[in-house]
């Protein structure tokens, strides 16, 4: 047996005698032998139409899923015949090795680069419901037959023609009516038939609306640069007059960032000497709001996947703190609708923050002032962990860890104009072997950060190595008494308990929540939840309901909901059901080998293929439009 390989007894399904052993490759999740299969058999199984499988007369196992898909046990057994204990992962491994499995040597630097983070060459497709076949908004509600744009209007005005090409309804209950009491999508709603039954919400009083929308008048002012930032100007003036400015002139060149820039390894962090907060920043008249983060379950900010409907799912499962997806401060200052959408807060999000990214004290401070005035949040977070080139090369995200003067001005400036706590998310450092966080933490505490989260990996590492919780332990000491949150690789209550032993005030969960949002329940109840595939489908159904409510119940809203569902499914497929594991708990960096689940849906949900995620989306949102293609934004199945 090669070094690092473990021998695991394979379950035989109750037969007597010595259980045979099988060899587990490092980095491969230990799934009970009777569920293992090969890539070919896995896909062959999923490609067989459910009806045809049933016609074989084989017995069903695991019960119906509620979607008419159930798997015959005998078929699975037949497929298992061809398997060998260790070889079944080969094909999957081939793909994933490129993407970077934790703990495995990588042979090709190029492959490693390809694997990083995002699918950059995704197809950009026209939305399914593009303008030429959308009904003119003036007609949607039947409020007015007059369209102000006349012949120049790009939308359809022929209601009969519109209805002829409109895809069929998706259900008999409109999710928007059920929540809002009325549906603004009128006849374009994909549940329009339900409107005829009456517009009243069957659930009694309506919940409070989603907050933090962008007011049109403010948007116009922002676009015309008519918004004044008095507090920011004062704060920035004070900062520029203080010995801070000029002490650390840091021209930034993203390509030359290294240990010598800003904080040099081994040398003390450059600071502004004996200056105190009071010297630099006049104390504010009003009391800053406080927030006690201790022991709270924090759902990490997650671009694309951490959208509002997903956060609602996590709240239901027990998350305490939620945070919007990273928003770019300059886009917010320009009043960009899509960027402001990232700030929206659902009423169930009772401890909610937004996360900002930016490279300069003036834009970050002004943005903080703008948000302080216009939206309802409990805290504002700065993303100083963002590794992506686009952000890093401009001096934002992780680059700020090496630009301490700018970093300081950003934190002090924002802190001065905010009435809510300012938190910061950082990494261990930029380079793999050069830890910076412990040096920055005392500074961050002095600059006024209310809490800092340390993601236990460097920018260079991305997800290739396990998070370094021993280093996070060191960081706790360095940050004290400021509360420190740890972040990285938490997928079970055991992981969480180990994390808490480092002395952190709490931890943040990222991919763990994407793989299994019920993790928050597991953490609260200290248990492993062997959730069934039909319960998982119910969760996805709730997500689509929330999605249609949020993005719209017309065809465009349906397709936006589908895209976000598919992005999430690209992570969900990595979850391995508890009952299938030889050893608990599942580890986030272990690849699942190909396996057949306890029913057809469980198998389908384990598929790493986008086509199968599309099939799941079709169970919930109807057929995809013609020529539909999906490639996930994030390389979720990189075992990183
Ligand atoms: C899909 C995805 C999107 C992310 N987006 C953000 C983001 O917007 N802001 C941020 O600070 N971190 C972001 N991260 C990083 C996570 O917040 C977290 O720090 C990281 O995944 C490590 O935690 P984990 O091991 O629990 O996943 C993202 C991670 C993933 C997988």
XYZ file of C-alpha atoms and ligand atoms in Angstrom:
671
model
C 0.000 0.000 0.000
C 1.367 3.385 -0.906
C 2.152 5.804 1.853
C -0.881 7.659 3.060
C -3.358 5.067 1.850
C -5.773 3.730 4.388
C -7.324 0.322 4.584
C -11.040 0.467 5.150
C -13.198 -2.594 5.666
C -15.789 -2.723 2.916
C -19.321 -3.444 4.057
C -20.744 -6.596 2.621
C -24.368 -5.979 3.405
C -24.647 -8.322 6.361
C -22.757 -11.430 5.136
C -20.655 -13.365 7.657
C -16.892 -13.895 7.676
C -14.007 -11.452 7.460
C -15.075 -8.314 5.609
C -12.947 -7.781 2.533
C -10.749 -4.726 2.607
C -10.450 -2.115 -0.040
C -7.873 0.522 -0.564
C -8.809 4.142 -0.248
C -6.798 6.704 -2.108
C -5.897 9.788 -0.094
C -8.349 12.589 -0.665
C -11.190 10.238 -1.620
C -14.297 10.150 0.540
C -14.915 6.765 2.194
C -18.223 5.584 0.771
C -19.629 2.183 1.719
C -18.615 -0.357 -0.871
C -22.127 -1.384 -1.845
C -22.881 2.113 -3.140
C -19.756 2.537 -5.242
C -19.907 2.386 -8.987
C -17.963 3.471 -12.051
C -18.368 6.671 -14.006
C -19.792 4.804 -16.995
C -22.288 2.883 -14.928
C -23.257 5.990 -13.009
C -24.146 7.898 -16.157
C -25.661 4.841 -17.819
C -27.900 4.508 -14.802
C -29.005 8.127 -14.939
C -29.504 8.060 -18.670
C -31.912 5.110 -18.488
C -35.380 6.632 -18.449
C -37.043 6.010 -15.082
C -40.067 4.468 -16.818
C -37.912 1.993 -18.706
C -36.157 0.941 -15.543
C -39.489 0.300 -13.882
C -40.691 -1.734 -16.860
C -37.864 -4.193 -16.160
C -39.999 -5.336 -13.253
C -37.298 -4.750 -10.670
C -38.139 -3.826 -7.099
C -37.940 -0.199 -6.070
C -35.827 0.967 -3.184
C -35.857 4.049 -1.038
C -39.418 4.980 -1.905
C -40.761 7.341 -4.504
C -39.284 10.799 -4.591
C -42.518 12.507 -5.305
C -41.378 13.094 -8.870
C -42.005 9.690 -10.258
C -38.317 8.813 -10.072
C -37.439 5.834 -7.929
C -34.539 3.457 -8.186
C -34.698 -0.303 -8.269
C -32.232 -1.823 -5.793
C -31.568 -4.742 -8.114
C -30.452 -2.445 -10.893
C -27.984 -0.836 -8.548
C -26.715 -4.248 -7.469
C -26.209 -5.209 -11.096
C -24.200 -2.096 -11.739
C -22.150 -2.742 -8.641
C -21.037 -6.096 -10.004
C -18.592 -4.416 -12.317
C -16.971 -2.225 -9.705
C -13.665 -2.569 -8.006
C -13.005 -0.952 -4.668
C -10.357 1.532 -5.645
C -10.473 2.115 -9.382
C -13.888 3.638 -9.702
C -12.707 7.145 -9.133
C -10.200 7.272 -11.959
C -12.175 9.256 -14.513
C -13.567 11.669 -12.016
C -10.128 12.111 -10.559
C -8.707 12.948 -13.945
C -10.952 15.965 -14.213
C -10.581 16.981 -10.637
C -6.835 16.603 -10.498
C -6.724 19.423 -12.994
C -8.855 21.408 -10.661
C -6.698 20.675 -7.671
C -7.473 18.057 -5.079
C -6.301 18.912 -1.583
C -3.206 17.128 -0.417
C -2.332 15.687 -3.829
C 0.801 16.629 -5.704
C 0.000 18.560 -8.834
C 1.989 17.862 -11.910
C 1.034 20.637 -14.241
C 1.273 24.255 -13.275
C -0.890 25.156 -16.242
C -3.636 22.820 -15.173
C -3.429 24.373 -11.746
C -3.935 27.833 -13.205
C -6.844 26.639 -15.339
C -8.464 25.236 -12.273
C -8.493 28.409 -10.301
C -11.695 29.891 -9.104
C -13.875 30.648 -12.035
C -14.885 29.481 -15.471
C -13.751 32.595 -17.279
C -14.911 31.748 -20.794
C -18.511 31.083 -20.037
C -20.913 31.461 -22.937
C -22.801 34.719 -22.793
C -26.256 33.940 -23.993
C -29.231 36.110 -24.616
C -31.787 35.715 -21.858
C -34.545 33.276 -22.730
C -37.138 35.987 -22.577
C -35.429 38.770 -24.486
C -37.187 42.046 -25.190
C -38.611 41.185 -28.606
C -40.901 38.566 -27.111
C -41.681 40.295 -23.836
C -44.951 42.075 -23.370
C -44.685 45.841 -23.050
C -44.729 46.781 -19.330
C -47.514 49.247 -20.094
C -49.754 46.274 -20.869
C -48.616 43.878 -18.192
C -50.908 45.165 -15.508
C -53.542 46.384 -17.902
C -53.121 49.765 -16.235
C -52.769 51.631 -19.454
C -52.976 50.766 -23.103
C -50.757 53.746 -23.904
C -47.112 53.122 -24.415
C -45.037 56.270 -24.237
C -42.472 54.914 -26.682
C -44.936 54.308 -29.531
C -43.296 52.751 -32.586
C -39.902 52.874 -30.919
C -40.947 50.489 -28.143
C -38.922 47.289 -28.280
C -41.535 45.176 -26.527
C -44.561 43.310 -27.874
C -47.956 45.051 -27.887
C -50.077 42.289 -29.356
C -51.438 40.518 -26.278
C -52.931 37.629 -28.279
C -49.621 37.030 -30.080
C -47.804 37.198 -26.765
C -50.103 34.649 -25.149
C -49.723 32.331 -28.125
C -45.962 32.054 -27.667
C -45.999 32.222 -23.861
C -44.802 28.937 -22.298
C -47.379 27.077 -20.199
C -47.974 27.848 -16.548
C -45.687 26.137 -14.043
C -48.228 25.588 -11.294
C -51.611 26.465 -9.919
C -50.387 28.662 -7.035
C -48.563 31.904 -7.653
C -45.654 32.260 -5.199
C -45.682 36.038 -5.560
C -49.382 36.367 -4.720
C -48.891 34.054 -1.797
C -46.245 36.326 -0.357
C -47.092 39.798 -1.537
C -50.859 39.508 -1.896
C -50.687 40.658 -5.512
C -48.537 39.755 -8.483
C -47.042 42.614 -10.484
C -46.260 40.247 -13.367
C -49.944 40.011 -14.363
C -50.508 37.927 -17.461
C -46.785 37.440 -17.956
C -46.591 35.491 -14.688
C -45.873 31.801 -15.216
C -48.574 31.066 -12.653
C -51.064 33.533 -14.173
C -53.883 30.959 -14.129
C -53.772 31.170 -10.343
C -54.483 34.909 -10.488
C -57.985 34.176 -11.744
C -58.709 32.416 -8.484
C -58.340 35.762 -6.675
C -55.422 37.861 -5.521
C -55.609 37.492 -1.765
C -52.799 35.870 0.143
C -54.011 32.659 1.771
C -51.461 33.079 4.559
C -53.021 35.978 6.424
C -51.138 39.230 7.063
C -48.382 39.964 4.600
C -44.770 39.920 5.791
C -42.738 43.137 5.778
C -41.116 43.787 2.407
C -37.513 43.215 1.373
C -35.406 46.250 2.363
C -32.526 48.210 0.873
C -33.856 48.852 -2.622
C -32.349 51.712 -4.628
C -34.591 54.740 -4.721
C -34.951 56.117 -8.282
C -34.383 59.720 -7.196
C -31.165 58.738 -5.407
C -30.065 56.757 -8.446
C -30.501 59.843 -10.630
C -28.529 61.974 -8.172
C -25.745 59.418 -8.015
C -25.553 59.254 -11.779
C -25.321 63.021 -12.002
C -22.765 63.200 -9.162
C -25.146 65.383 -7.177
C -24.769 63.568 -3.870
C -22.763 65.370 -1.197
C -20.541 63.397 1.146
C -19.956 65.881 3.902
C -18.969 63.496 6.639
C -16.607 61.645 4.348
C -14.999 64.843 3.179
C -14.352 65.886 6.738
C -13.042 62.476 7.712
C -10.831 62.284 4.644
C -9.509 65.774 5.242
C -8.547 64.851 8.775
C -6.909 61.665 7.581
C -4.968 63.508 4.894
C -3.770 66.112 7.405
C -2.668 63.498 9.860
C 0.835 62.080 9.787
C -0.736 58.969 8.301
C -0.702 60.378 4.827
C 2.731 60.588 3.406
C 4.150 58.319 6.054
C 3.449 55.332 3.922
C 3.304 56.360 0.297
C 2.410 53.171 -1.467
C 2.169 53.367 -5.205
C 0.448 50.164 -6.095
C 1.410 47.839 -8.825
C -0.596 44.686 -8.528
C 1.967 42.647 -10.393
C 4.793 43.552 -8.086
C 2.981 42.977 -4.847
C 5.048 40.769 -2.678
C 6.328 40.455 0.825
C 8.385 43.607 0.425
C 5.402 45.795 -0.195
C 3.789 47.263 2.897
C 4.416 44.599 5.495
C 7.747 42.931 5.167
C 8.084 39.512 6.739
C 10.117 39.677 9.888
C 10.047 43.459 10.112
C 7.629 45.296 12.351
C 4.519 46.562 10.682
C 4.830 50.202 9.682
C 2.452 52.290 11.695
C 1.891 55.939 12.391
C 3.823 55.839 15.638
C 2.264 56.978 18.879
C -0.844 58.409 17.226
C -4.091 57.519 18.901
C -7.548 57.324 17.400
C -8.406 60.672 18.925
C -5.493 62.361 17.192
C -6.612 61.230 13.826
C -10.338 60.892 13.989
C -12.507 63.228 16.020
C -14.754 61.248 18.304
C -18.271 61.064 16.973
C -21.088 62.686 18.889
C -23.419 59.725 18.479
C -22.770 56.346 20.003
C -21.916 53.667 17.526
C -24.301 50.736 17.529
C -22.793 47.605 18.962
C -23.188 44.032 17.857
C -22.228 40.966 19.843
C -20.914 38.388 17.398
C -19.834 35.864 20.047
C -20.913 32.304 19.284
C -23.045 33.307 16.307
C -23.321 31.034 13.263
C -22.167 33.203 10.393
C -23.011 32.382 6.778
C -20.054 33.647 4.722
C -20.552 36.209 1.977
C -20.703 34.180 -1.227
C -20.687 35.867 -4.615
C -23.459 34.551 -6.906
C -24.461 31.672 -4.632
C -25.072 33.691 -1.468
C -28.064 35.434 -2.998
C -31.103 36.453 -0.955
C -33.210 33.317 -1.656
C -30.258 31.105 -0.637
C -29.734 33.089 2.539
C -33.403 32.583 3.409
C -32.821 28.836 3.169
C -29.826 29.103 5.504
C -31.753 31.244 7.969
C -34.446 28.590 8.129
C -31.817 25.991 8.953
C -30.419 28.122 11.765
C -27.814 30.595 10.486
C -27.563 33.634 12.776
C -25.607 36.145 10.749
C -25.971 36.676 7.007
C -24.076 38.976 4.692
C -24.738 40.221 1.170
C -22.515 39.217 -1.723
C -19.443 41.397 -2.224
C -20.425 44.741 -3.752
C -17.945 46.981 -5.583
C -17.980 50.406 -3.950
C -17.447 52.380 -7.159
C -20.417 50.644 -8.798
C -22.591 51.506 -5.807
C -21.474 55.127 -5.986
C -22.514 55.179 -9.655
C -25.996 53.957 -8.717
C -25.730 50.695 -10.662
C -28.956 48.759 -10.171
C -27.325 45.334 -10.303
C -24.792 46.286 -7.613
C -27.456 47.738 -5.341
C -29.423 44.504 -5.712
C -26.621 42.852 -3.700
C -27.554 44.920 -0.663
C -31.143 43.691 -0.376
C -32.178 42.307 2.953
C -35.024 39.895 3.593
C -37.084 40.448 6.777
C -35.913 37.065 8.113
C -32.298 38.320 8.085
C -32.245 39.680 11.603
C -28.471 40.140 11.809
C -27.444 41.312 8.382
C -24.413 43.026 6.937
C -23.195 44.053 3.521
C -19.711 43.508 2.170
C -17.783 46.127 0.225
C -14.739 45.931 -1.966
C -12.584 48.875 -2.962
C -8.985 50.006 -3.133
C -9.123 53.659 -2.097
C -10.021 55.531 1.094
C -12.128 58.204 -0.636
C -14.450 55.874 -2.552
C -14.747 53.406 0.309
C -15.482 56.131 2.857
C -18.025 57.847 0.618
C -19.693 54.550 -0.111
C -19.902 53.785 3.608
C -21.499 57.184 4.232
C -23.988 56.618 1.424
C -25.012 53.233 2.778
C -25.152 54.540 6.325
C -27.690 57.094 5.150
C -29.770 54.974 2.842
C -29.923 51.324 3.830
C -30.722 49.241 6.871
C -27.816 47.021 7.953
C -26.342 45.822 11.229
C -22.737 45.939 10.088
C -20.552 46.668 7.082
C -17.736 44.306 6.146
C -14.667 45.056 4.015
C -13.512 42.243 1.765
C -9.750 42.113 2.181
C -9.698 38.441 1.262
C -10.802 38.676 -2.355
C -8.145 36.881 -4.422
C -9.393 37.512 -7.953
C -7.017 39.262 -10.339
C -9.510 41.898 -11.393
C -9.752 43.184 -7.817
C -6.218 42.407 -6.676
C -4.484 44.170 -9.554
C -6.323 47.372 -8.735
C -5.070 47.200 -5.158
C -8.310 45.974 -3.589
C -9.242 42.722 -1.860
C -6.271 40.771 -0.636
C -3.837 43.383 -1.990
C -4.787 45.695 0.875
C -2.994 43.335 3.246
C 0.188 44.638 1.655
C -0.916 48.277 1.422
C -1.186 49.076 5.084
C -1.357 52.877 4.795
C -4.292 52.715 2.396
C -5.832 49.907 4.411
C -5.598 52.007 7.557
C -7.172 55.039 5.913
C -9.990 52.929 4.532
C -10.783 51.374 7.907
C -10.511 54.637 9.838
C -12.420 56.626 7.228
C -15.273 54.137 6.930
C -15.439 53.641 10.652
C -15.867 57.329 11.191
C -18.872 57.700 8.900
C -20.668 54.510 9.917
C -23.117 54.269 12.803
C -22.929 50.480 12.678
C -19.877 48.301 13.406
C -17.254 47.875 10.728
C -15.866 44.361 10.286
C -13.061 43.120 8.055
C -12.466 39.793 6.320
C -8.849 38.919 5.610
C -6.746 35.904 4.642
C -3.604 34.529 6.252
C -1.653 36.585 3.736
C -0.952 36.877 0.054
C 1.775 34.318 -0.379
C 1.674 30.770 0.823
C 4.486 30.905 3.335
C 4.257 34.537 4.386
C 1.644 34.963 7.069
C 0.600 38.578 7.527
C -2.662 38.377 9.428
C -1.174 38.198 12.925
C 0.758 41.404 12.279
C -2.239 43.258 10.935
C -4.734 42.232 13.603
C -3.504 44.497 16.440
C -3.503 47.352 13.936
C -7.023 46.582 12.767
C -8.167 46.568 16.379
C -6.609 50.000 16.895
C -8.020 51.373 13.655
C -11.513 50.585 14.935
C -12.575 47.255 13.433
C -15.288 45.692 15.595
C -14.534 42.138 14.479
C -12.224 40.456 11.986
C -12.671 37.154 10.183
C -9.550 35.281 9.125
C -9.916 32.829 6.253
C -7.158 30.350 7.046
C -5.588 30.297 3.585
C -3.420 32.690 1.579
C -4.363 34.233 -1.746
C -1.830 31.996 -3.467
C -3.312 28.862 -1.930
C -6.886 29.500 -2.954
C -8.528 26.206 -1.960
C -5.630 23.856 -2.701
C -4.708 23.295 0.953
C -6.698 22.844 4.113
C -7.351 25.986 6.128
C -4.660 26.556 8.749
C -6.544 26.587 12.051
C -3.328 26.487 14.081
C -2.440 29.822 12.569
C -5.955 31.085 13.314
C -5.262 30.166 16.954
C -2.222 32.491 16.840
C -4.369 35.182 15.290
C -6.860 34.982 18.159
C -4.058 35.971 20.551
C -2.880 38.769 18.301
C -6.365 40.241 17.916
C -7.386 40.088 21.573
C -9.560 41.603 22.954
C -11.156 42.223 19.550
C -13.341 39.216 18.655
C -11.907 37.080 15.891
C -13.874 34.730 13.645
C -12.203 31.811 11.908
C -13.108 30.559 8.467
C -12.249 27.508 6.430
C -13.407 23.960 5.701
C -16.213 23.585 8.243
C -18.618 20.855 7.137
C -19.688 19.153 10.367
C -20.213 19.847 14.040
C -16.927 18.055 14.747
C -15.101 20.528 12.483
C -16.879 23.346 14.291
C -15.924 22.070 17.728
C -12.297 21.803 16.695
C -12.501 25.334 15.355
C -13.932 26.693 18.596
C -11.040 25.128 20.534
C -8.713 27.667 18.928
C -10.373 30.371 21.003
C -12.201 32.119 18.170
C -15.342 34.068 19.029
C -17.129 32.168 16.283
C -16.706 30.853 12.774
C -17.951 31.570 9.323
C -19.238 28.833 7.025
C -18.852 29.137 3.252
C -18.846 26.069 1.021
C -20.169 23.942 3.892
C -23.430 25.874 3.648
C -23.514 25.504 -0.127
C -23.016 21.733 0.097
C -25.558 21.352 2.882
C -27.422 24.367 4.234
C -28.848 22.099 6.962
C -25.309 22.205 8.384
C -26.556 25.035 10.606
C -29.111 22.663 12.175
C -26.418 20.021 12.602
C -24.196 22.567 14.327
C -26.950 23.646 16.703
C -28.007 20.106 17.517
C -24.575 18.463 17.417
C -25.670 15.690 15.124
C -25.364 14.308 11.607
C -28.587 14.618 9.672
C -29.153 11.831 7.175
C -31.433 14.007 5.122
C -33.426 12.218 2.424
C -33.342 13.142 -1.228
C -37.011 14.166 -1.104
C -36.290 16.518 1.817
C -33.463 17.971 -0.235
C -35.807 18.418 -3.177
C -38.294 20.189 -0.887
C -35.494 22.544 0.102
C -34.773 23.233 -3.575
C -38.468 23.790 -4.176
C -38.477 26.384 -1.400
C -35.471 28.017 -3.028
C -37.282 28.279 -6.357
C -40.313 29.780 -4.600
C -38.091 32.342 -2.918
C -36.320 32.915 -6.229
C -39.530 33.571 -8.148
C -40.636 35.916 -5.403
C -37.306 37.751 -5.589
C -36.412 37.729 -9.293
C -39.919 37.554 -10.695
C -42.486 34.959 -11.696
C -42.485 35.840 -15.398
C -40.324 33.882 -17.848
C -37.328 36.107 -17.191
C -37.643 35.585 -13.433
C -37.993 31.836 -13.935
C -34.805 31.712 -15.979
C -32.861 33.893 -13.523
C -34.028 31.617 -10.715
C -32.908 28.606 -12.741
C -29.422 30.055 -13.293
C -28.924 30.639 -9.593
C -30.344 27.220 -8.775
C -27.885 25.638 -11.220
C -24.961 27.531 -9.703
C -25.954 26.168 -6.322
C -26.485 22.629 -7.659
C -22.887 22.685 -8.851
C -21.930 22.706 -5.144
C -24.783 20.608 -3.778
C -23.700 17.568 -5.783
C -20.606 17.319 -3.579
C -22.666 16.433 -0.534
C -22.468 12.731 0.365
C -25.513 11.404 2.229
C -24.650 10.401 5.793
C -26.019 6.862 5.403
C -23.627 6.154 2.546
C -20.444 7.002 4.378
C -18.138 4.414 5.896
C -16.712 7.009 8.223
C -18.338 10.156 9.520
C -18.131 13.046 9.055
C -17.655 13.958 5.399
C -14.575 16.125 4.905
C -14.842 19.092 2.586
C -11.619 18.358 0.737
C -12.375 14.719 -0.009
C -13.622 13.841 -3.485
C -16.650 11.628 -3.609
C -16.042 8.648 -5.875
C -18.919 7.726 -8.187
C -21.715 6.160 -6.192
C -25.359 5.226 -6.584
C -27.665 6.661 -3.975
C -30.448 4.961 -2.093
C -32.988 6.148 -4.634
C -32.904 7.580 -8.103
C -33.110 11.179 -6.948
C -30.218 10.715 -4.512
C -28.123 9.413 -7.410
C -29.196 12.263 -9.656
C -28.292 14.770 -6.960
C -24.775 13.296 -6.761
C -24.096 13.842 -10.435
C -21.204 16.177 -11.271
C -22.675 16.789 -14.749
C -24.365 20.074 -15.641
C -26.937 18.182 -17.749
C -28.157 16.420 -14.635
C -28.410 19.664 -12.685
C -30.512 20.976 -15.547
C -32.773 17.927 -15.153
C -33.253 18.750 -11.484
C -34.046 22.354 -12.395
C -36.657 21.074 -14.848
C -38.422 19.189 -12.062
C -38.940 22.498 -10.306
C -39.084 25.151 -13.011
C -40.312 23.332 -16.081
C -38.395 22.666 -19.298
C -35.415 24.826 -20.176
C -35.743 27.124 -23.200
C -34.383 25.874 -26.552
C -30.573 25.924 -26.925
C -30.089 26.265 -23.202
C -26.468 25.870 -22.063
C -25.118 26.072 -18.547
C -21.563 26.314 -17.291
C -21.181 27.202 -13.609
C -19.414 30.421 -12.714
C -17.416 28.864 -9.896
C -15.515 25.639 -10.284
C -17.409 24.095 -7.436
C -16.173 20.557 -7.844
C -12.550 21.503 -7.505
C -11.603 19.738 -4.304
C -10.069 22.718 -2.952
C -18.883 30.589 -4.544
C -18.085 31.385 -3.577
C -18.240 32.759 -3.536
C -17.531 33.529 -2.612
N -17.738 34.860 -2.550
C -17.147 35.592 -1.567
C -17.465 36.961 -1.382
O -18.268 37.564 -2.091
N -16.837 37.628 -0.369
C -15.927 37.003 0.460
O -15.404 37.627 1.361
N -15.619 35.713 0.291
C -16.219 34.995 -0.681
N -15.945 33.667 -0.801
C -15.044 33.030 0.166
C -15.863 32.504 1.343
O -16.550 33.533 1.994
C -14.977 31.771 2.362
O -14.056 32.672 2.872
C -14.225 30.626 1.732
O -15.059 29.846 0.907
C -13.615 29.721 2.808
O -14.584 29.191 3.633
P -15.100 27.677 3.459
O -13.906 26.788 3.531
O -16.073 27.509 4.595
O -15.751 27.614 2.119
C -16.621 32.899 -1.733
C -16.451 31.508 -1.790
C -17.165 30.761 -2.697
C -16.988 29.273 -2.728
